């Protein structure tokens, strides 16, 4: 009888361990939890200062060696061609010819170039996986007829979490879903249910798992979802291009005027600056 009781106890312990530490939905992706970490200093006045304090305390930076977020650092849109090219030195002309590369080989070359530049990223996380996750966010936003700015916010949150070294190959889809959930709560809360339904349908991640992982991501973002317009604008413009829309058609006449005044230089001022620079380069004797 005693050996049977021991076996039963061992079975109960094993079931408990599997229930507590096992994966919870999401196709083998567990809840994003960071145990044993105190976030009390982030609740002080000025959460961004607390984030810098935590970075210096843990001994690692955001990847670029600074505190400011650069929207072109992690996913540079200029990185589209492979490393194979032929340079032609002609009289008075230097031309670069890019040969045709199969999509699979081009994907491997881009991942290799990106990995050499970002050696601090978790092993297994590649540029193609990051871009695929971000493309899924835009697809869900357009499918739910939500604002493109929500996808832009989610892209910024997702990249900041990658820079914080929270994202890896296994949990990238879960972190992308959490980033979209936080962006929806901040930008358009009424669309949260529709977007989470799209996450469940495409990624098979239950919304309960997303909600349980939100606090850890929120803490890594220093409890601050506010973003500078300059951080969102590059993602917003890129997403509009991918959606085959122009800012004027998407925003409308009134909103586009504010958008142009905020982010785009007015044509008159632009021409005036170009004219001023051209006058400076003219010799004084000619001006006289």
PDB file of C-alpha atoms in Angstrom:
ATOM      1  CA  UNK A   1       0.000   0.000   0.000  1.00  0.00           C
ATOM      2  CA  UNK A   2       2.780   2.413   0.827  1.00  0.00           C
ATOM      3  CA  UNK A   3       4.416   2.238  -2.624  1.00  0.00           C
ATOM      4  CA  UNK A   4       1.028   2.892  -4.244  1.00  0.00           C
ATOM      5  CA  UNK A   5       0.484   5.981  -2.112  1.00  0.00           C
ATOM      6  CA  UNK A   6       3.937   7.283  -3.063  1.00  0.00           C
ATOM      7  CA  UNK A   7       3.191   6.748  -6.732  1.00  0.00           C
ATOM      8  CA  UNK A   8      -0.084   8.636  -6.375  1.00  0.00           C
ATOM      9  CA  UNK A   9       1.709  11.520  -4.673  1.00  0.00           C
ATOM     10  CA  UNK A  10       4.315  11.607  -7.421  1.00  0.00           C
ATOM     11  CA  UNK A  11       1.563  11.640 -10.051  1.00  0.00           C
ATOM     12  CA  UNK A  12      -0.173  14.552  -8.341  1.00  0.00           C
ATOM     13  CA  UNK A  13       3.080  16.492  -8.119  1.00  0.00           C
ATOM     14  CA  UNK A  14       3.809  15.840 -11.774  1.00  0.00           C
ATOM     15  CA  UNK A  15       0.329  16.981 -12.789  1.00  0.00           C
ATOM     16  CA  UNK A  16       0.720  20.117 -10.705  1.00  0.00           C
ATOM     17  CA  UNK A  17       4.052  20.938 -12.289  1.00  0.00           C
ATOM     18  CA  UNK A  18       2.729  20.458 -15.763  1.00  0.00           C
ATOM     19  CA  UNK A  19      -0.329  22.573 -15.045  1.00  0.00           C
ATOM     20  CA  UNK A  20       1.628  25.477 -13.612  1.00  0.00           C
ATOM     21  CA  UNK A  21       4.594  25.621 -15.934  1.00  0.00           C
ATOM     22  CA  UNK A  22       3.075  24.225 -19.120  1.00  0.00           C
ATOM     23  CA  UNK A  23       2.102  26.127 -22.213  1.00  0.00           C
ATOM     24  CA  UNK A  24      -1.254  27.838 -22.231  1.00  0.00           C
ATOM     25  CA  UNK A  25      -2.658  27.894 -25.739  1.00  0.00           C
ATOM     26  CA  UNK A  26      -1.244  29.817 -28.620  1.00  0.00           C
ATOM     27  CA  UNK A  27       0.246  26.823 -30.395  1.00  0.00           C
ATOM     28  CA  UNK A  28       2.830  26.074 -27.721  1.00  0.00           C
ATOM     29  CA  UNK A  29       3.388  29.681 -26.629  1.00  0.00           C
ATOM     30  CA  UNK A  30       3.123  30.219 -22.880  1.00  0.00           C
ATOM     31  CA  UNK A  31       2.151  33.366 -21.062  1.00  0.00           C
ATOM     32  CA  UNK A  32       4.760  36.103 -21.123  1.00  0.00           C
ATOM     33  CA  UNK A  33       5.819  36.346 -17.467  1.00  0.00           C
ATOM     34  CA  UNK A  34       8.954  37.785 -15.943  1.00  0.00           C
ATOM     35  CA  UNK A  35       9.301  36.363 -12.434  1.00  0.00           C
ATOM     36  CA  UNK A  36      11.444  37.822  -9.690  1.00  0.00           C
ATOM     37  CA  UNK A  37      11.572  41.344 -11.165  1.00  0.00           C
ATOM     38  CA  UNK A  38      10.630  44.469  -9.247  1.00  0.00           C
ATOM     39  CA  UNK A  39       9.092  47.400 -11.123  1.00  0.00           C
ATOM     40  CA  UNK A  40       8.687  49.743  -8.185  1.00  0.00           C
ATOM     41  CA  UNK A  41      11.200  52.276  -9.489  1.00  0.00           C
ATOM     42  CA  UNK A  42       9.126  52.673 -12.671  1.00  0.00           C
ATOM     43  CA  UNK A  43       6.228  54.003 -10.614  1.00  0.00           C
ATOM     44  CA  UNK A  44       8.260  56.997  -9.536  1.00  0.00           C
ATOM     45  CA  UNK A  45       7.780  60.403 -11.056  1.00  0.00           C
ATOM     46  CA  UNK A  46       9.046  60.214 -14.630  1.00  0.00           C
ATOM     47  CA  UNK A  47       8.736  56.637 -15.862  1.00  0.00           C
ATOM     48  CA  UNK A  48      11.260  57.163 -18.673  1.00  0.00           C
ATOM     49  CA  UNK A  49      13.941  57.974 -16.103  1.00  0.00           C
ATOM     50  CA  UNK A  50      13.008  54.765 -14.309  1.00  0.00           C
ATOM     51  CA  UNK A  51      13.425  52.844 -17.546  1.00  0.00           C
ATOM     52  CA  UNK A  52      16.929  54.238 -17.979  1.00  0.00           C
ATOM     53  CA  UNK A  53      17.694  53.331 -14.362  1.00  0.00           C
ATOM     54  CA  UNK A  54      16.615  49.772 -14.981  1.00  0.00           C
ATOM     55  CA  UNK A  55      18.711  49.523 -18.159  1.00  0.00           C
ATOM     56  CA  UNK A  56      21.825  50.672 -16.316  1.00  0.00           C
ATOM     57  CA  UNK A  57      21.019  48.381 -13.393  1.00  0.00           C
ATOM     58  CA  UNK A  58      20.661  45.291 -15.568  1.00  0.00           C
ATOM     59  CA  UNK A  59      23.764  46.158 -17.598  1.00  0.00           C
ATOM     60  CA  UNK A  60      22.249  46.084 -21.085  1.00  0.00           C
ATOM     61  CA  UNK A  61      20.987  48.775 -23.407  1.00  0.00           C
ATOM     62  CA  UNK A  62      18.287  48.774 -26.032  1.00  0.00           C
ATOM     63  CA  UNK A  63      20.624  47.501 -28.706  1.00  0.00           C
ATOM     64  CA  UNK A  64      21.567  50.802 -30.284  1.00  0.00           C
ATOM     65  CA  UNK A  65      23.560  51.965 -27.293  1.00  0.00           C
ATOM     66  CA  UNK A  66      21.189  54.833 -26.427  1.00  0.00           C
ATOM     67  CA  UNK A  67      17.906  55.559 -24.742  1.00  0.00           C
ATOM     68  CA  UNK A  68      16.152  57.172 -27.737  1.00  0.00           C
ATOM     69  CA  UNK A  69      14.054  54.966 -29.994  1.00  0.00           C
ATOM     70  CA  UNK A  70      15.068  54.953 -33.655  1.00  0.00           C
ATOM     71  CA  UNK A  71      12.318  53.680 -36.012  1.00  0.00           C
ATOM     72  CA  UNK A  72      14.946  52.830 -38.659  1.00  0.00           C
ATOM     73  CA  UNK A  73      17.366  50.957 -36.418  1.00  0.00           C
ATOM     74  CA  UNK A  74      15.789  47.520 -36.039  1.00  0.00           C
ATOM     75  CA  UNK A  75      13.926  47.203 -39.349  1.00  0.00           C
ATOM     76  CA  UNK A  76      15.579  49.387 -41.960  1.00  0.00           C
ATOM     77  CA  UNK A  77      13.289  49.649 -45.016  1.00  0.00           C
ATOM     78  CA  UNK A  78      16.377  50.165 -47.191  1.00  0.00           C
ATOM     79  CA  UNK A  79      17.439  46.576 -46.498  1.00  0.00           C
ATOM     80  CA  UNK A  80      15.689  44.978 -49.467  1.00  0.00           C
ATOM     81  CA  UNK A  81      18.480  43.731 -51.743  1.00  0.00           C
ATOM     82  CA  UNK A  82      21.011  40.962 -51.297  1.00  0.00           C
ATOM     83  CA  UNK A  83      24.761  41.258 -51.014  1.00  0.00           C
ATOM     84  CA  UNK A  84      25.457  40.127 -54.578  1.00  0.00           C
ATOM     85  CA  UNK A  85      25.887  43.011 -56.997  1.00  0.00           C
ATOM     86  CA  UNK A  86      28.099  44.027 -59.906  1.00  0.00           C
ATOM     87  CA  UNK A  87      29.607  47.531 -60.084  1.00  0.00           C
ATOM     88  CA  UNK A  88      30.280  49.001 -63.526  1.00  0.00           C
ATOM     89  CA  UNK A  89      32.891  51.767 -63.680  1.00  0.00           C
ATOM     90  CA  UNK A  90      32.080  53.583 -66.916  1.00  0.00           C
ATOM     91  CA  UNK A  91      33.524  56.901 -68.148  1.00  0.00           C
ATOM     92  CA  UNK A  92      31.735  59.524 -66.068  1.00  0.00           C
ATOM     93  CA  UNK A  93      29.301  56.980 -64.617  1.00  0.00           C
ATOM     94  CA  UNK A  94      29.336  54.346 -61.871  1.00  0.00           C
ATOM     95  CA  UNK A  95      26.441  51.894 -62.030  1.00  0.00           C
ATOM     96  CA  UNK A  96      25.458  49.023 -59.755  1.00  0.00           C
ATOM     97  CA  UNK A  97      23.634  46.022 -61.198  1.00  0.00           C
ATOM     98  CA  UNK A  98      21.684  43.686 -58.921  1.00  0.00           C
ATOM     99  CA  UNK A  99      21.302  40.182 -60.333  1.00  0.00           C
ATOM    100  CA  UNK A 100      18.120  38.185 -59.912  1.00  0.00           C
ATOM    101  CA  UNK A 101      18.099  36.133 -56.728  1.00  0.00           C
ATOM    102  CA  UNK A 102      15.490  33.554 -55.858  1.00  0.00           C
ATOM    103  CA  UNK A 103      13.175  34.598 -53.010  1.00  0.00           C
ATOM    104  CA  UNK A 104      14.437  31.884 -50.671  1.00  0.00           C
ATOM    105  CA  UNK A 105      18.087  32.812 -51.264  1.00  0.00           C
ATOM    106  CA  UNK A 106      17.280  36.538 -50.933  1.00  0.00           C
ATOM    107  CA  UNK A 107      15.536  35.862 -47.628  1.00  0.00           C
ATOM    108  CA  UNK A 108      18.618  34.037 -46.306  1.00  0.00           C
ATOM    109  CA  UNK A 109      20.929  36.867 -47.444  1.00  0.00           C
ATOM    110  CA  UNK A 110      18.791  39.548 -45.794  1.00  0.00           C
ATOM    111  CA  UNK A 111      18.636  37.577 -42.550  1.00  0.00           C
ATOM    112  CA  UNK A 112      22.409  37.135 -42.645  1.00  0.00           C
ATOM    113  CA  UNK A 113      23.046  40.856 -43.189  1.00  0.00           C
ATOM    114  CA  UNK A 114      20.600  41.748 -40.430  1.00  0.00           C
ATOM    115  CA  UNK A 115      22.111  39.229 -37.992  1.00  0.00           C
ATOM    116  CA  UNK A 116      25.603  40.678 -38.506  1.00  0.00           C
ATOM    117  CA  UNK A 117      24.282  44.127 -37.636  1.00  0.00           C
ATOM    118  CA  UNK A 118      22.171  42.981 -34.665  1.00  0.00           C
ATOM    119  CA  UNK A 119      24.213  40.287 -32.984  1.00  0.00           C
ATOM    120  CA  UNK A 120      22.602  41.018 -29.620  1.00  0.00           C
ATOM    121  CA  UNK A 121      19.183  39.694 -30.741  1.00  0.00           C
ATOM    122  CA  UNK A 122      17.962  36.356 -29.415  1.00  0.00           C
ATOM    123  CA  UNK A 123      19.157  33.407 -31.461  1.00  0.00           C
ATOM    124  CA  UNK A 124      16.503  32.198 -33.891  1.00  0.00           C
ATOM    125  CA  UNK A 125      14.818  35.590 -34.230  1.00  0.00           C
ATOM    126  CA  UNK A 126      15.407  36.819 -37.781  1.00  0.00           C
ATOM    127  CA  UNK A 127      14.449  39.829 -39.851  1.00  0.00           C
ATOM    128  CA  UNK A 128      11.976  37.807 -41.887  1.00  0.00           C
ATOM    129  CA  UNK A 129      10.171  36.658 -38.727  1.00  0.00           C
ATOM    130  CA  UNK A 130       9.972  40.223 -37.405  1.00  0.00           C
ATOM    131  CA  UNK A 131       8.629  41.538 -40.697  1.00  0.00           C
ATOM    132  CA  UNK A 132       6.123  38.692 -40.960  1.00  0.00           C
ATOM    133  CA  UNK A 133       4.773  39.435 -37.471  1.00  0.00           C
ATOM    134  CA  UNK A 134       4.459  43.145 -38.269  1.00  0.00           C
ATOM    135  CA  UNK A 135       2.764  42.380 -41.588  1.00  0.00           C
ATOM    136  CA  UNK A 136       0.206  40.265 -39.748  1.00  0.00           C
ATOM    137  CA  UNK A 137      -0.668  43.221 -37.505  1.00  0.00           C
ATOM    138  CA  UNK A 138      -1.401  45.410 -40.513  1.00  0.00           C
ATOM    139  CA  UNK A 139      -3.460  42.646 -42.120  1.00  0.00           C
ATOM    140  CA  UNK A 140      -5.635  42.256 -39.035  1.00  0.00           C
ATOM    141  CA  UNK A 141      -6.126  46.021 -38.669  1.00  0.00           C
ATOM    142  CA  UNK A 142      -7.250  46.356 -42.295  1.00  0.00           C
ATOM    143  CA  UNK A 143      -9.466  43.282 -41.966  1.00  0.00           C
ATOM    144  CA  UNK A 144     -11.190  44.775 -38.917  1.00  0.00           C
ATOM    145  CA  UNK A 145     -11.507  48.175 -40.643  1.00  0.00           C
ATOM    146  CA  UNK A 146      -9.519  49.848 -37.873  1.00  0.00           C
ATOM    147  CA  UNK A 147      -7.134  52.785 -37.963  1.00  0.00           C
ATOM    148  CA  UNK A 148      -3.722  52.298 -39.560  1.00  0.00           C
ATOM    149  CA  UNK A 149      -2.290  54.348 -36.714  1.00  0.00           C
ATOM    150  CA  UNK A 150      -3.184  51.477 -34.372  1.00  0.00           C
ATOM    151  CA  UNK A 151      -0.946  49.167 -36.390  1.00  0.00           C
ATOM    152  CA  UNK A 152       1.787  51.825 -36.343  1.00  0.00           C
ATOM    153  CA  UNK A 153       1.584  52.022 -32.548  1.00  0.00           C
ATOM    154  CA  UNK A 154       1.726  48.229 -32.319  1.00  0.00           C
ATOM    155  CA  UNK A 155       4.834  48.192 -34.533  1.00  0.00           C
ATOM    156  CA  UNK A 156       6.598  50.648 -32.234  1.00  0.00           C
ATOM    157  CA  UNK A 157       5.673  48.665 -29.115  1.00  0.00           C
ATOM    158  CA  UNK A 158       6.783  45.414 -30.735  1.00  0.00           C
ATOM    159  CA  UNK A 159      10.151  46.833 -31.812  1.00  0.00           C
ATOM    160  CA  UNK A 160      10.753  48.351 -28.394  1.00  0.00           C
ATOM    161  CA  UNK A 161      10.114  44.954 -26.820  1.00  0.00           C
ATOM    162  CA  UNK A 162      12.577  43.397 -29.262  1.00  0.00           C
ATOM    163  CA  UNK A 163      15.129  46.019 -28.246  1.00  0.00           C
ATOM    164  CA  UNK A 164      14.414  45.154 -24.620  1.00  0.00           C
ATOM    165  CA  UNK A 165      15.343  41.538 -25.483  1.00  0.00           C
ATOM    166  CA  UNK A 166      11.944  40.227 -24.486  1.00  0.00           C
ATOM    167  CA  UNK A 167      11.084  38.722 -27.877  1.00  0.00           C
ATOM    168  CA  UNK A 168      12.430  35.401 -29.108  1.00  0.00           C
ATOM    169  CA  UNK A 169      11.520  32.889 -31.786  1.00  0.00           C
ATOM    170  CA  UNK A 170       9.001  31.063 -29.579  1.00  0.00           C
ATOM    171  CA  UNK A 171       6.996  34.012 -28.229  1.00  0.00           C
ATOM    172  CA  UNK A 172       7.183  36.479 -31.142  1.00  0.00           C
ATOM    173  CA  UNK A 173       3.553  35.893 -32.137  1.00  0.00           C
ATOM    174  CA  UNK A 174       2.328  36.309 -28.578  1.00  0.00           C
ATOM    175  CA  UNK A 175       4.309  39.545 -28.122  1.00  0.00           C
ATOM    176  CA  UNK A 176       2.949  40.856 -31.422  1.00  0.00           C
ATOM    177  CA  UNK A 177      -0.606  40.102 -30.260  1.00  0.00           C
ATOM    178  CA  UNK A 178       0.049  41.818 -26.920  1.00  0.00           C
ATOM    179  CA  UNK A 179       1.491  44.855 -28.716  1.00  0.00           C
ATOM    180  CA  UNK A 180      -1.644  45.082 -30.846  1.00  0.00           C
ATOM    181  CA  UNK A 181      -3.849  44.786 -27.766  1.00  0.00           C
ATOM    182  CA  UNK A 182      -2.014  47.611 -25.982  1.00  0.00           C
ATOM    183  CA  UNK A 183      -2.145  49.776 -29.105  1.00  0.00           C
ATOM    184  CA  UNK A 184      -5.880  49.202 -29.481  1.00  0.00           C
ATOM    185  CA  UNK A 185      -6.542  50.051 -25.828  1.00  0.00           C
ATOM    186  CA  UNK A 186      -4.584  53.278 -26.212  1.00  0.00           C
ATOM    187  CA  UNK A 187      -5.781  54.387 -29.661  1.00  0.00           C
ATOM    188  CA  UNK A 188      -9.259  52.911 -30.252  1.00  0.00           C
ATOM    189  CA  UNK A 189     -10.595  50.764 -27.378  1.00  0.00           C
ATOM    190  CA  UNK A 190     -13.861  50.004 -29.178  1.00  0.00           C
ATOM    191  CA  UNK A 191     -11.993  47.831 -31.715  1.00  0.00           C
ATOM    192  CA  UNK A 192     -10.219  45.639 -29.150  1.00  0.00           C
ATOM    193  CA  UNK A 193     -12.708  42.769 -29.347  1.00  0.00           C
ATOM    194  CA  UNK A 194     -12.557  42.610 -33.155  1.00  0.00           C
ATOM    195  CA  UNK A 195      -8.766  42.605 -33.198  1.00  0.00           C
ATOM    196  CA  UNK A 196      -8.505  39.920 -30.515  1.00  0.00           C
ATOM    197  CA  UNK A 197     -10.933  37.788 -32.510  1.00  0.00           C
ATOM    198  CA  UNK A 198      -8.572  38.098 -35.488  1.00  0.00           C
ATOM    199  CA  UNK A 199      -5.653  37.057 -33.251  1.00  0.00           C
ATOM    200  CA  UNK A 200      -7.562  33.973 -32.133  1.00  0.00           C
ATOM    201  CA  UNK A 201      -8.525  33.125 -35.688  1.00  0.00           C
ATOM    202  CA  UNK A 202      -5.085  33.491 -37.294  1.00  0.00           C
ATOM    203  CA  UNK A 203      -2.620  32.762 -34.469  1.00  0.00           C
ATOM    204  CA  UNK A 204      -4.823  30.519 -32.271  1.00  0.00           C
ATOM    205  CA  UNK A 205      -3.854  32.544 -29.199  1.00  0.00           C
ATOM    206  CA  UNK A 206      -6.738  32.882 -26.701  1.00  0.00           C
ATOM    207  CA  UNK A 207      -7.495  36.380 -25.550  1.00  0.00           C
ATOM    208  CA  UNK A 208      -7.066  35.231 -21.948  1.00  0.00           C
ATOM    209  CA  UNK A 209      -3.410  34.440 -22.708  1.00  0.00           C
ATOM    210  CA  UNK A 210      -3.000  37.881 -24.272  1.00  0.00           C
ATOM    211  CA  UNK A 211      -4.487  39.575 -21.211  1.00  0.00           C
ATOM    212  CA  UNK A 212      -2.255  37.590 -18.832  1.00  0.00           C
ATOM    213  CA  UNK A 213       0.823  38.677 -20.797  1.00  0.00           C
ATOM    214  CA  UNK A 214      -0.049  42.348 -21.015  1.00  0.00           C
ATOM    215  CA  UNK A 215       1.373  43.402 -17.664  1.00  0.00           C
ATOM    216  CA  UNK A 216       4.841  42.010 -18.374  1.00  0.00           C
ATOM    217  CA  UNK A 217       4.958  43.814 -21.722  1.00  0.00           C
ATOM    218  CA  UNK A 218       3.537  46.964 -20.138  1.00  0.00           C
ATOM    219  CA  UNK A 219       6.269  46.857 -17.493  1.00  0.00           C
ATOM    220  CA  UNK A 220       8.981  46.448 -20.120  1.00  0.00           C
ATOM    221  CA  UNK A 221       7.561  49.542 -21.835  1.00  0.00           C
ATOM    222  CA  UNK A 222       8.141  51.407 -18.548  1.00  0.00           C
ATOM    223  CA  UNK A 223       4.376  51.726 -17.945  1.00  0.00           C
ATOM    224  CA  UNK A 224       4.268  54.409 -20.617  1.00  0.00           C
ATOM    225  CA  UNK A 225       2.397  53.960 -23.898  1.00  0.00           C
ATOM    226  CA  UNK A 226       2.856  57.561 -24.982  1.00  0.00           C
ATOM    227  CA  UNK A 227       4.944  57.982 -28.111  1.00  0.00           C
ATOM    228  CA  UNK A 228       6.509  60.893 -29.890  1.00  0.00           C
ATOM    229  CA  UNK A 229       5.006  61.748 -33.296  1.00  0.00           C
ATOM    230  CA  UNK A 230       8.417  61.269 -34.890  1.00  0.00           C
ATOM    231  CA  UNK A 231       8.481  57.656 -33.685  1.00  0.00           C
ATOM    232  CA  UNK A 232       5.120  56.815 -35.248  1.00  0.00           C
ATOM    233  CA  UNK A 233       5.322  58.755 -38.523  1.00  0.00           C
ATOM    234  CA  UNK A 234       7.849  56.456 -40.321  1.00  0.00           C
ATOM    235  CA  UNK A 235       5.770  53.376 -39.505  1.00  0.00           C
ATOM    236  CA  UNK A 236       2.542  55.129 -40.444  1.00  0.00           C
ATOM    237  CA  UNK A 237       3.897  56.212 -43.833  1.00  0.00           C
ATOM    238  CA  UNK A 238       5.303  52.756 -44.512  1.00  0.00           C
ATOM    239  CA  UNK A 239       2.007  51.077 -43.621  1.00  0.00           C
ATOM    240  CA  UNK A 240       0.036  53.398 -45.870  1.00  0.00           C
ATOM    241  CA  UNK A 241       2.363  52.481 -48.734  1.00  0.00           C
ATOM    242  CA  UNK A 242       1.860  48.787 -48.051  1.00  0.00           C
ATOM    243  CA  UNK A 243      -1.909  49.308 -47.962  1.00  0.00           C
ATOM    244  CA  UNK A 244      -1.668  51.174 -51.303  1.00  0.00           C
ATOM    245  CA  UNK A 245      -3.148  54.345 -49.833  1.00  0.00           C
ATOM    246  CA  UNK A 246      -1.958  57.939 -49.834  1.00  0.00           C
ATOM    247  CA  UNK A 247      -2.061  60.164 -46.737  1.00  0.00           C
ATOM    248  CA  UNK A 248      -4.427  62.582 -48.494  1.00  0.00           C
ATOM    249  CA  UNK A 249      -6.949  59.877 -49.422  1.00  0.00           C
ATOM    250  CA  UNK A 250      -6.749  58.177 -46.030  1.00  0.00           C
ATOM    251  CA  UNK A 251      -6.884  61.236 -43.763  1.00  0.00           C
ATOM    252  CA  UNK A 252      -9.154  63.488 -45.772  1.00  0.00           C
ATOM    253  CA  UNK A 253      -8.763  67.161 -46.586  1.00  0.00           C
ATOM    254  CA  UNK A 254      -8.966  68.627 -43.068  1.00  0.00           C
ATOM    255  CA  UNK A 255      -6.852  66.024 -41.294  1.00  0.00           C
ATOM    256  CA  UNK A 256      -4.296  65.991 -44.091  1.00  0.00           C
ATOM    257  CA  UNK A 257      -3.711  69.739 -43.636  1.00  0.00           C
ATOM    258  CA  UNK A 258      -2.800  69.160 -39.980  1.00  0.00           C
ATOM    259  CA  UNK A 259      -0.728  66.129 -40.941  1.00  0.00           C
ATOM    260  CA  UNK A 260       1.181  68.155 -43.529  1.00  0.00           C
ATOM    261  CA  UNK A 261       1.812  71.004 -41.104  1.00  0.00           C
ATOM    262  CA  UNK A 262       3.098  68.574 -38.455  1.00  0.00           C
ATOM    263  CA  UNK A 263       5.260  66.176 -40.469  1.00  0.00           C
ATOM    264  CA  UNK A 264       5.732  67.518 -43.997  1.00  0.00           C
ATOM    265  CA  UNK A 265       7.540  70.692 -44.874  1.00  0.00           C
ATOM    266  CA  UNK A 266       5.270  73.151 -46.751  1.00  0.00           C
ATOM    267  CA  UNK A 267       6.195  73.523 -50.416  1.00  0.00           C
ATOM    268  CA  UNK A 268       6.743  77.299 -50.144  1.00  0.00           C
ATOM    269  CA  UNK A 269       9.108  76.947 -47.212  1.00  0.00           C
ATOM    270  CA  UNK A 270      10.876  74.119 -48.971  1.00  0.00           C
ATOM    271  CA  UNK A 271      11.389  76.192 -52.128  1.00  0.00           C
ATOM    272  CA  UNK A 272      12.504  79.171 -50.045  1.00  0.00           C
ATOM    273  CA  UNK A 273      15.117  77.087 -48.228  1.00  0.00           C
ATOM    274  CA  UNK A 274      16.403  75.660 -51.494  1.00  0.00           C
ATOM    275  CA  UNK A 275      16.591  79.168 -52.994  1.00  0.00           C
ATOM    276  CA  UNK A 276      18.447  80.485 -49.936  1.00  0.00           C
ATOM    277  CA  UNK A 277      20.997  77.681 -50.135  1.00  0.00           C
ATOM    278  CA  UNK A 278      21.499  78.282 -53.862  1.00  0.00           C
ATOM    279  CA  UNK A 279      22.073  82.005 -53.264  1.00  0.00           C
ATOM    280  CA  UNK A 280      24.683  81.274 -50.626  1.00  0.00           C
ATOM    281  CA  UNK A 281      26.683  79.225 -53.125  1.00  0.00           C
ATOM    282  CA  UNK A 282      26.701  82.010 -55.743  1.00  0.00           C
ATOM    283  CA  UNK A 283      29.895  84.149 -55.729  1.00  0.00           C
ATOM    284  CA  UNK A 284      29.450  87.696 -54.417  1.00  0.00           C
ATOM    285  CA  UNK A 285      30.792  89.181 -57.617  1.00  0.00           C
ATOM    286  CA  UNK A 286      27.943  87.620 -59.564  1.00  0.00           C
ATOM    287  CA  UNK A 287      25.353  88.911 -57.090  1.00  0.00           C
ATOM    288  CA  UNK A 288      26.738  92.417 -57.376  1.00  0.00           C
TER     289      UNK A 288
END
